[in-house]
Short mmCIF file of C-alpha atoms and ligand atoms in Angstrom, two decimals:
data_model
loop_
_atom_site.label_atom_id
_atom_site.label_comp_id
_atom_site.label_asym_id
_atom_site.label_seq_id
_atom_site.Cartn_x
_atom_site.Cartn_y
_atom_site.Cartn_z
CA UNK A 1 -103.13 -41.60 -3.51
CA UNK A 2 -106.66 -41.30 -5.09
CA UNK A 3 -107.19 -41.21 -8.73
CA UNK A 4 -108.56 -37.96 -10.00
CA UNK A 5 -111.40 -37.82 -12.26
CA UNK A 6 -110.48 -36.22 -15.54
CA UNK A 7 -112.45 -34.05 -17.82
CA UNK A 8 -112.47 -36.92 -20.29
CA UNK A 9 -114.44 -38.99 -17.96
CA UNK A 10 -117.36 -36.60 -17.99
CA UNK A 11 -117.97 -37.09 -21.71
CA UNK A 12 -120.75 -39.22 -22.93
CA UNK A 13 -118.64 -40.97 -25.54
CA UNK A 14 -116.22 -42.51 -23.13
CA UNK A 15 -118.10 -45.59 -22.07
CA UNK A 16 -115.90 -47.80 -24.24
CA UNK A 17 -112.65 -46.45 -22.75
CA UNK A 18 -113.92 -46.52 -19.17
CA UNK A 19 -115.09 -50.10 -19.75
CA UNK A 20 -111.47 -51.02 -20.64
CA UNK A 21 -110.41 -50.06 -17.13
CA UNK A 22 -111.90 -53.35 -15.96
CA UNK A 23 -109.30 -55.24 -17.95
CA UNK A 24 -106.44 -54.10 -15.86
CA UNK A 25 -105.17 -55.93 -12.80
CA UNK A 26 -104.87 -54.11 -9.59
CA UNK A 27 -101.64 -56.00 -8.59
CA UNK A 28 -99.33 -54.03 -11.00
CA UNK A 29 -98.68 -57.20 -12.88
CA UNK A 30 -99.07 -55.61 -16.26
CA UNK A 31 -95.74 -54.07 -16.75
CA UNK A 32 -96.01 -51.82 -13.79
CA UNK A 33 -98.95 -49.76 -15.07
CA UNK A 34 -101.79 -51.55 -13.57
CA UNK A 35 -102.43 -49.98 -10.14
CA UNK A 36 -104.80 -47.48 -11.34
CA UNK A 37 -102.57 -44.52 -10.13
CA UNK A 38 -99.89 -44.94 -12.64
CA UNK A 39 -99.38 -44.77 -16.34
CA UNK A 40 -96.79 -47.01 -18.12
CA UNK A 41 -95.53 -45.08 -21.11
CA UNK A 42 -93.68 -47.35 -23.62
CA UNK A 43 -91.20 -45.60 -25.90
CA UNK A 44 -87.67 -46.08 -27.24
CA UNK A 45 -86.45 -42.77 -25.62
CA UNK A 46 -84.23 -44.67 -23.15
CA UNK A 47 -80.90 -42.76 -23.16
CA UNK A 48 -79.10 -39.61 -23.86
CA UNK A 49 -80.74 -36.72 -25.66
CA UNK A 50 -83.95 -38.85 -26.25
CA UNK A 51 -84.28 -39.45 -22.62
CA UNK A 52 -83.89 -35.73 -21.90
CA UNK A 53 -86.80 -35.00 -24.25
CA UNK A 54 -88.93 -37.55 -22.48
CA UNK A 55 -87.82 -36.16 -19.11
CA UNK A 56 -88.99 -32.71 -20.19
CA UNK A 57 -92.35 -34.17 -21.05
CA UNK A 58 -92.74 -35.97 -17.83
CA UNK A 59 -91.95 -32.80 -15.98
CA UNK A 60 -95.10 -31.20 -17.49
CA UNK A 61 -97.01 -34.42 -16.93
CA UNK A 62 -96.15 -34.23 -13.25
CA UNK A 63 -97.24 -30.69 -13.01
CA UNK A 64 -100.57 -31.31 -14.92
CA UNK A 65 -101.41 -34.69 -13.37
CA UNK A 66 -99.64 -34.91 -9.98
CA UNK A 67 -101.79 -37.77 -8.79
CA UNK A 68 -100.72 -40.10 -11.53
CA UNK A 69 -97.34 -41.79 -11.41
CA UNK A 70 -95.34 -41.98 -14.57
CA UNK A 71 -93.89 -45.34 -15.12
CA UNK A 72 -91.03 -45.38 -17.69
CA UNK A 73 -91.48 -48.42 -20.01
CA UNK A 74 -88.65 -47.35 -22.38
CA UNK A 75 -86.83 -49.99 -24.39
CA UNK A 76 -83.45 -48.79 -25.77
CA UNK A 77 -82.77 -48.86 -29.50
CA UNK A 78 -83.09 -46.13 -32.01
CA UNK A 79 -86.21 -45.91 -34.14
CA UNK A 80 -87.79 -48.54 -31.98
CA UNK A 81 -85.43 -51.19 -33.45
CA UNK A 82 -85.75 -53.32 -30.32
CA UNK A 83 -88.93 -51.83 -28.80
CA UNK A 84 -91.34 -52.66 -31.55
CA UNK A 85 -90.71 -56.42 -31.30
CA UNK A 86 -91.02 -56.32 -27.67
CA UNK A 87 -94.23 -54.33 -27.88
CA UNK A 88 -95.67 -56.78 -30.38
CA UNK A 89 -94.98 -59.63 -27.89
CA UNK A 90 -96.67 -57.81 -25.11
CA UNK A 91 -99.67 -56.89 -27.26
CA UNK A 92 -100.06 -60.50 -28.42
CA UNK A 93 -99.77 -61.74 -24.83
CA UNK A 94 -102.57 -59.40 -23.72
CA UNK A 95 -100.10 -57.32 -21.59
CA UNK A 96 -100.24 -53.86 -23.24
CA UNK A 97 -98.72 -50.79 -21.57
CA UNK A 98 -101.04 -47.90 -20.95
CA UNK A 99 -99.79 -46.11 -23.97
CA UNK A 100 -97.05 -46.69 -26.56
CA UNK A 101 -95.13 -44.58 -28.95
CA UNK A 102 -95.94 -45.10 -32.68
CA UNK A 103 -95.55 -43.16 -35.88
CA UNK A 104 -98.37 -41.21 -37.42
CA UNK A 105 -99.15 -42.73 -40.78
CA UNK A 106 -98.92 -46.22 -42.29
CA UNK A 107 -97.39 -47.83 -39.17
CA UNK A 108 -100.54 -47.15 -37.27
CA UNK A 109 -102.51 -49.25 -39.67
CA UNK A 110 -100.76 -52.39 -38.28
CA UNK A 111 -102.08 -51.81 -34.83
CA UNK A 112 -105.55 -50.75 -36.12
CA UNK A 113 -105.87 -53.80 -38.31
CA UNK A 114 -104.88 -55.93 -35.39
CA UNK A 115 -107.37 -54.23 -33.18
CA UNK A 116 -104.59 -53.46 -30.71
CA UNK A 117 -105.47 -49.76 -30.32
CA UNK A 118 -108.57 -47.87 -29.61
CA UNK A 119 -110.25 -44.86 -31.35
CA UNK A 120 -109.51 -41.78 -29.37
CA UNK A 121 -111.41 -39.23 -31.50
CA UNK A 122 -113.60 -38.40 -28.48
CA UNK A 123 -110.49 -36.86 -26.89
CA UNK A 124 -109.85 -34.88 -30.06
CA UNK A 125 -113.39 -33.41 -29.60
CA UNK A 126 -112.93 -32.84 -25.84
CA UNK A 127 -109.45 -31.16 -26.22
CA UNK A 128 -110.13 -29.33 -29.50
CA UNK A 129 -107.32 -31.16 -31.17
CA UNK A 130 -108.82 -31.22 -34.69
CA UNK A 131 -108.34 -27.42 -34.72
CA UNK A 132 -104.97 -27.55 -32.87
CA UNK A 133 -103.14 -29.78 -35.33
CA UNK A 134 -102.68 -29.06 -39.05
CA UNK A 135 -105.34 -30.57 -41.32
CA UNK A 136 -102.73 -32.63 -43.19
CA UNK A 137 -101.63 -34.15 -40.01
CA UNK A 138 -105.19 -35.06 -38.74
CA UNK A 139 -105.68 -36.64 -42.19
CA UNK A 140 -102.53 -38.85 -41.76
CA UNK A 141 -103.92 -39.86 -38.35
CA UNK A 142 -107.42 -40.68 -39.57
CA UNK A 143 -108.46 -44.22 -40.70
CA UNK A 144 -112.05 -44.80 -41.68
CA UNK A 145 -113.20 -41.78 -39.84
CA UNK A 146 -111.54 -42.70 -36.55
CA UNK A 147 -108.35 -41.38 -34.98
CA UNK A 148 -106.11 -43.70 -33.09
CA UNK A 149 -103.28 -41.65 -31.70
CA UNK A 150 -102.15 -38.28 -30.48
CA UNK A 151 -99.03 -36.73 -31.89
CA UNK A 152 -96.38 -35.14 -29.65
CA UNK A 153 -94.22 -33.62 -32.28
CA UNK A 154 -93.11 -33.47 -35.91
CA UNK A 155 -89.60 -34.63 -36.81
CA UNK A 156 -87.70 -34.18 -40.02
CA UNK A 157 -85.93 -37.25 -41.28
CA UNK A 158 -83.98 -35.95 -44.31
CA UNK A 159 -81.24 -33.75 -42.89
CA UNK A 160 -77.53 -33.85 -43.73
CA UNK A 161 -75.53 -32.75 -40.73
CA UNK A 162 -71.88 -31.55 -41.40
CA UNK A 163 -68.89 -30.78 -39.11
CA UNK A 164 -67.79 -27.27 -39.63
CA UNK A 165 -64.28 -28.04 -38.63
CA UNK A 166 -63.87 -31.23 -40.54
CA UNK A 167 -65.26 -29.73 -43.72
CA UNK A 168 -63.11 -26.59 -43.48
CA UNK A 169 -60.03 -28.77 -42.79
CA UNK A 170 -60.71 -30.53 -46.01
CA UNK A 171 -61.05 -27.37 -48.02
CA UNK A 172 -64.86 -27.54 -48.28
CA UNK A 173 -66.74 -24.37 -47.49
CA UNK A 174 -69.24 -25.40 -44.78
CA UNK A 175 -71.30 -22.26 -45.31
CA UNK A 176 -72.50 -23.22 -48.79
CA UNK A 177 -74.33 -26.47 -49.23
CA UNK A 178 -73.58 -28.54 -52.30
CA UNK A 179 -75.72 -27.53 -55.20
CA UNK A 180 -76.16 -30.84 -56.77
CA UNK A 181 -76.01 -34.51 -55.92
CA UNK A 182 -72.87 -34.78 -58.02
CA UNK A 183 -71.26 -32.00 -56.01
CA UNK A 184 -72.13 -33.72 -52.79
CA UNK A 185 -70.64 -37.01 -54.08
CA UNK A 186 -67.51 -35.17 -55.17
CA UNK A 187 -67.15 -33.74 -51.65
CA UNK A 188 -67.31 -37.31 -50.29
CA UNK A 189 -64.35 -38.22 -52.55
CA UNK A 190 -62.44 -35.13 -51.35
CA UNK A 191 -63.14 -36.08 -47.67
CA UNK A 192 -62.01 -39.69 -48.20
CA UNK A 193 -58.71 -38.50 -49.70
CA UNK A 194 -58.32 -36.20 -46.63
CA UNK A 195 -58.37 -39.36 -44.45
CA UNK A 196 -61.71 -38.79 -42.56
CA UNK A 197 -64.90 -40.78 -42.62
CA UNK A 198 -66.88 -38.78 -45.22
CA UNK A 199 -70.35 -39.94 -44.08
CA UNK A 200 -71.27 -41.73 -40.81
CA UNK A 201 -74.16 -44.03 -40.51
CA UNK A 202 -75.10 -46.83 -38.11
CA UNK A 203 -77.14 -50.08 -38.26
CA UNK A 204 -79.92 -51.03 -40.75
CA UNK A 205 -82.53 -48.47 -39.83
CA UNK A 206 -80.04 -45.53 -40.21
CA UNK A 207 -79.10 -46.94 -43.61
CA UNK A 208 -82.78 -46.95 -44.54
CA UNK A 209 -82.91 -43.36 -43.24
CA UNK A 210 -80.12 -42.46 -45.72
CA UNK A 211 -81.87 -44.28 -48.55
CA UNK A 212 -85.10 -42.45 -48.13
CA UNK A 213 -83.27 -39.09 -48.04
CA UNK A 214 -81.60 -39.98 -51.31
CA UNK A 215 -84.95 -41.18 -52.86
CA UNK A 216 -86.63 -37.85 -51.91
CA UNK A 217 -83.75 -35.85 -53.48
CA UNK A 218 -83.43 -37.81 -56.59
CA UNK A 219 -87.14 -38.58 -57.47
CA UNK A 220 -88.66 -35.32 -56.19
CA UNK A 221 -91.81 -35.20 -54.00
CA UNK A 222 -94.39 -36.43 -56.45
CA UNK A 223 -92.44 -39.48 -57.69
CA UNK A 224 -91.23 -40.28 -54.11
CA UNK A 225 -94.78 -40.25 -52.73
CA UNK A 226 -95.90 -42.46 -55.66
CA UNK A 227 -93.56 -45.21 -54.51
CA UNK A 228 -96.22 -46.05 -51.84
CA UNK A 229 -99.39 -45.95 -53.93
CA UNK A 230 -98.08 -47.80 -56.94
CA UNK A 231 -97.85 -44.83 -59.22
CA UNK A 232 -93.98 -44.85 -59.19
CA UNK A 233 -92.32 -48.13 -60.10
CA UNK A 234 -89.55 -49.34 -57.79
CA UNK A 235 -87.85 -50.87 -60.81
CA UNK A 236 -87.78 -47.67 -62.71
CA UNK A 237 -84.52 -45.98 -64.04
CA UNK A 238 -84.96 -43.13 -61.52
CA UNK A 239 -84.93 -45.48 -58.67
CA UNK A 240 -81.83 -47.24 -60.07
CA UNK A 241 -80.06 -43.91 -60.21
CA UNK A 242 -81.00 -43.34 -56.47
CA UNK A 243 -79.73 -46.76 -55.53
CA UNK A 244 -76.50 -46.06 -57.31
CA UNK A 245 -76.06 -42.89 -55.31
CA UNK A 246 -76.87 -44.95 -52.22
CA UNK A 247 -74.25 -47.53 -53.04
CA UNK A 248 -71.64 -44.80 -53.61
CA UNK A 249 -72.50 -43.08 -50.32
CA UNK A 250 -72.46 -46.41 -48.38
CA UNK A 251 -69.00 -46.89 -49.86
CA UNK A 252 -67.91 -43.70 -48.09
CA UNK A 253 -69.28 -44.70 -44.70
CA UNK A 254 -67.56 -46.02 -41.53
CA UNK A 255 -66.99 -49.67 -41.74
CA UNK A 256 -68.16 -50.32 -38.16
CA UNK A 257 -71.60 -49.01 -39.14
CA UNK A 258 -73.63 -52.33 -38.59
CA UNK A 259 -72.75 -52.28 -34.81
CA UNK A 260 -73.75 -48.70 -34.16
CA UNK A 261 -76.97 -46.97 -33.18
CA UNK A 262 -77.71 -43.44 -34.22
CA UNK A 263 -76.13 -41.76 -31.28
CA UNK A 264 -72.81 -43.55 -32.09
CA UNK A 265 -72.94 -42.51 -35.74
CA UNK A 266 -73.81 -38.90 -34.80
CA UNK A 267 -70.99 -39.02 -32.17
CA UNK A 268 -68.42 -39.48 -34.98
CA UNK A 269 -69.37 -36.14 -36.30
CA UNK A 270 -69.27 -34.60 -32.84
CA UNK A 271 -65.80 -36.07 -32.31
CA UNK A 272 -64.63 -34.82 -35.59
CA UNK A 273 -63.82 -38.25 -37.01
CA UNK A 274 -66.66 -37.99 -39.59
CA UNK A 275 -67.51 -34.99 -41.77
CA UNK A 276 -71.23 -35.79 -42.56
CA UNK A 277 -74.06 -37.74 -41.04
CA UNK A 278 -77.52 -38.13 -42.53
CA UNK A 279 -80.01 -38.33 -39.67
CA UNK A 280 -83.36 -37.17 -38.50
CA UNK A 281 -83.48 -33.92 -36.50
CA UNK A 282 -83.37 -35.57 -33.15
CA UNK A 283 -79.62 -35.31 -33.84
CA UNK A 284 -79.78 -31.52 -33.07
CA UNK A 285 -80.66 -32.50 -29.42
CA UNK A 286 -77.42 -34.56 -29.35
CA UNK A 287 -75.47 -31.60 -30.68
CA UNK A 288 -76.99 -29.40 -28.00
CA UNK A 289 -76.21 -31.86 -25.30
CA UNK A 290 -72.55 -31.96 -26.48
CA UNK A 291 -72.39 -28.16 -26.43
CA UNK A 292 -72.09 -27.71 -30.19
CA UNK A 293 -73.48 -24.56 -31.86
CA UNK A 294 -75.09 -24.31 -35.28
CA UNK A 295 -72.84 -22.83 -37.94
CA UNK A 296 -69.76 -22.56 -35.65
CA UNK A 297 -69.66 -26.26 -35.02
CA UNK A 298 -72.17 -27.95 -37.34
CA UNK A 299 -74.15 -27.16 -40.48
CA UNK A 300 -77.28 -28.79 -41.89
CA UNK A 301 -79.02 -28.97 -45.21
CA UNK A 302 -81.03 -31.44 -47.27
CA UNK A 303 -79.54 -33.45 -50.03
CA UNK A 304 -79.84 -31.43 -53.24
CA UNK A 305 -82.52 -32.42 -55.60
CA UNK A 306 -85.40 -31.01 -57.70
CA UNK A 307 -87.77 -30.13 -54.96
CA UNK A 308 -87.31 -28.74 -51.46
CA UNK A 309 -88.62 -31.54 -49.28
CA UNK A 310 -89.44 -31.95 -45.61
CA UNK A 311 -89.12 -35.67 -44.78
CA UNK A 312 -92.01 -36.12 -42.38
CA UNK A 313 -92.62 -38.17 -39.29
CA UNK A 314 -94.52 -37.69 -36.08
CA UNK A 315 -94.28 -39.48 -32.89
CA UNK A 316 -97.72 -40.21 -31.51
CA UNK A 317 -99.20 -42.03 -28.62
CA UNK A 318 -101.95 -44.58 -28.43
CA UNK A 319 -104.56 -46.00 -26.14
CA UNK A 320 -104.02 -49.77 -26.51
CA UNK A 321 -106.96 -52.17 -26.37
CA UNK A 322 -107.01 -53.49 -22.79
CA UNK A 323 -104.71 -50.79 -21.36
CA UNK A 324 -104.63 -51.34 -17.51
CA UNK A 325 -105.35 -47.68 -16.83
CA UNK A 326 -107.05 -45.85 -19.69
CA UNK A 327 -107.69 -42.77 -17.41
CA UNK A 328 -103.91 -42.59 -16.97
CA UNK A 329 -103.49 -42.89 -20.74
CA UNK A 330 -105.88 -40.12 -21.37
CA UNK A 331 -103.99 -37.90 -18.87
CA UNK A 332 -100.83 -38.65 -20.73
CA UNK A 333 -102.42 -37.93 -24.09
CA UNK A 334 -103.73 -34.70 -22.57
CA UNK A 335 -100.22 -33.56 -21.56
CA UNK A 336 -98.51 -34.45 -24.76
CA UNK A 337 -101.11 -32.60 -26.83
CA UNK A 338 -101.23 -29.53 -24.53
CA UNK A 339 -99.38 -26.32 -25.54
CA UNK A 340 -97.11 -26.66 -22.41
CA UNK A 341 -96.27 -30.26 -23.17
CA UNK A 342 -95.55 -29.63 -26.83
CA UNK A 343 -93.40 -26.66 -26.00
CA UNK A 344 -91.21 -28.33 -23.42
CA UNK A 345 -90.90 -31.62 -25.28
CA UNK A 346 -90.05 -30.13 -28.66
CA UNK A 347 -87.51 -27.59 -27.35
CA UNK A 348 -85.69 -30.60 -25.80
CA UNK A 349 -86.23 -33.05 -28.56
CA UNK A 350 -85.15 -31.14 -31.69
CA UNK A 351 -88.53 -31.49 -33.29
CA UNK A 352 -91.36 -28.97 -33.80
CA UNK A 353 -94.74 -28.82 -32.32
CA UNK A 354 -97.58 -30.63 -33.95
CA UNK A 355 -99.91 -27.91 -32.60
CA UNK A 356 -99.98 -24.81 -34.69
CA UNK A 357 -100.79 -22.51 -31.78
CA UNK A 358 -97.63 -22.98 -29.73
CA UNK A 359 -95.51 -19.82 -29.51
CA UNK A 360 -92.35 -20.88 -31.27
CA UNK A 361 -90.54 -17.59 -31.02
CA UNK A 362 -88.12 -19.00 -28.41
CA UNK A 363 -87.28 -22.02 -30.59
CA UNK A 364 -83.51 -22.21 -31.56
CA UNK A 365 -82.04 -21.76 -35.01
CA UNK A 366 -82.35 -25.27 -36.22
CA UNK A 367 -86.06 -25.60 -35.35
CA UNK A 368 -86.85 -22.26 -36.87
CA UNK A 369 -85.53 -23.69 -40.16
CA UNK A 370 -87.66 -26.81 -39.71
CA UNK A 371 -90.70 -24.74 -38.97
CA UNK A 372 -90.15 -22.80 -42.18
CA UNK A 373 -89.47 -25.91 -44.25
CA UNK A 374 -92.57 -27.73 -42.83
CA UNK A 375 -94.70 -24.67 -43.71
CA UNK A 376 -93.30 -24.04 -47.20
CA UNK A 377 -91.77 -27.24 -48.66
CA UNK A 378 -93.11 -30.43 -50.09
CA UNK A 379 -94.01 -33.08 -47.47
CA UNK A 380 -92.78 -36.59 -47.96
CA UNK A 381 -93.48 -39.34 -45.42
CA UNK A 382 -90.48 -41.15 -43.96
CA UNK A 383 -89.90 -44.81 -44.67
CA UNK A 384 -87.54 -45.53 -41.80
CA UNK A 385 -90.08 -44.01 -39.34
CA UNK A 386 -93.30 -45.59 -40.13
CA UNK A 387 -95.04 -42.73 -41.89
CA UNK A 388 -94.96 -44.15 -45.48
CA UNK A 389 -94.83 -47.90 -44.84
CA UNK A 390 -96.23 -50.48 -42.52
CA UNK A 391 -94.12 -52.21 -40.05
CA UNK A 392 -93.88 -55.34 -42.25
CA UNK A 393 -92.99 -53.29 -45.34
CA UNK A 394 -90.32 -51.40 -43.47
CA UNK A 395 -88.87 -54.63 -41.98
CA UNK A 396 -88.66 -56.12 -45.47
CA UNK A 397 -86.89 -52.99 -46.76
CA UNK A 398 -84.45 -53.06 -43.85
CA UNK A 399 -83.53 -56.68 -44.46
CA UNK A 400 -82.97 -56.13 -48.12
CA UNK A 401 -80.91 -53.01 -47.43
CA UNK A 402 -78.73 -54.87 -44.81
CA UNK A 403 -78.02 -57.60 -47.38
CA UNK A 404 -77.10 -54.99 -50.00
CA UNK A 405 -74.87 -52.91 -47.77
CA UNK A 406 -73.24 -56.07 -46.39
CA UNK A 407 -72.32 -57.05 -49.97
CA UNK A 408 -74.55 -60.12 -50.03
CA UNK A 409 -76.59 -58.84 -52.92
CA UNK A 410 -75.82 -56.55 -55.95
CA UNK A 411 -77.65 -53.54 -57.00
CA UNK A 412 -79.97 -55.20 -59.47
CA UNK A 413 -80.94 -57.91 -56.94
CA UNK A 414 -81.56 -55.19 -54.35
CA UNK A 415 -83.80 -53.21 -56.68
CA UNK A 416 -85.66 -56.36 -57.63
CA UNK A 417 -86.13 -57.20 -53.89
CA UNK A 418 -87.50 -53.60 -53.13
CA UNK A 419 -89.82 -54.02 -56.23
CA UNK A 420 -91.11 -57.38 -54.96
CA UNK A 421 -91.57 -56.15 -51.45
CA UNK A 422 -93.56 -53.16 -52.72
CA UNK A 423 -95.76 -55.46 -54.84
CA UNK A 424 -96.48 -57.49 -51.66
CA UNK A 425 -97.18 -54.58 -49.46
CA UNK A 426 -98.52 -51.50 -51.40
CA UNK A 427 -102.06 -50.65 -50.75
C1 GAL B 501 -87.70 -42.09 -34.58
C2 GAL B 501 -88.53 -41.32 -33.50
C3 GAL B 501 -87.80 -40.12 -33.03
C4 GAL B 501 -86.36 -40.65 -32.58
C5 GAL B 501 -85.66 -41.50 -33.54
C6 GAL B 501 -84.42 -42.12 -33.12
O1 GAL B 501 -88.46 -43.22 -34.90
O2 GAL B 501 -89.69 -40.81 -34.17
O3 GAL B 501 -88.38 -39.54 -31.99
O4 GAL B 501 -86.51 -41.22 -31.36
O5 GAL B 501 -86.58 -42.63 -33.87
O6 GAL B 501 -84.56 -43.11 -32.06
#
């Protein structure tokens, strides 16, 4: 098959990217993406509903770029818990995939600082992406005037999912979300007394996901956002309160949590052994896959707090330095940013389009609520999903959180650790 020349290659600003093509071997030795007719796409969407989302995107890619073979470089493990380390080894060994999944925001800075990804702002100009994405998102993607990735979606991290049946059985009205944090904590007591798991979580990153949802609710948007620019102290009393809430909630979670990835934790709600699960809205794709319907089978709300908050993250794709087939990468970036790509992918993934011009009328109930929240509520960047913190900062928070939830440290030591980590990592 011959490689087609893309519109991107006609542009004058593409010399750097075209030059990169010379770095790729023609023997396919670079992770399967090096034969010039293929694009190796590195993600952690390896299984279940996440793979179904990726498959929907690949279908559009195959229609739009039939002469380029999609090579699936997925590495299992929610939130990139295994993929990110493997990616780092490959990047350091000079063996990058043609493109990899990363989160818009602070996480990208790691790759930019290490000169592991290439500026793709010429592609933004060619495809009109500056106009297609919300200004606030383009800002989060811009570093020193350059843009290093293209978003495929916007996910919400701070969602509480509830089992309609389990809540009803325990005498809790599922149609009315708790009005305060105290009421939510009282519900967890009631559920524990009823003999079900009140709140399901999984391994470290899902615990950090829970922690950030509590911090958003308890601190409110301004103070939460201040945790990352030094204007809110991690050793403040309001953070202590949030950590106390976290400790209480962890006390009401499944004891097998450390061995579970997010689909297992969410499955407990699907199976009716757990009442609540705090998880990003990729969970809605798992509920769909299991045939569950909103309201009848599950409900959703954010943890009650002072502000209405959308916990923000966006999956975005990069052009790595030395990518074997940058033309293929650009074709992938074209598809994921196209209206058709964003429509198909987000319908399947539980997220909302990053583009503002996609017709979302046919999006289901949950995503309609996310669209409204993203438009109207305060936006707070996710910790667990690389929007607020660098990879190093997140890893340190995850380690401290694991030690705390395993009982190796007490609350004061945990808060001190989070404070020290912030001092080392804050900009
Ligand atoms: C996030 C990612 C989502 C979803 C989730 C669970 O980091 O942005 O798309 O895949 O992890 O794996």
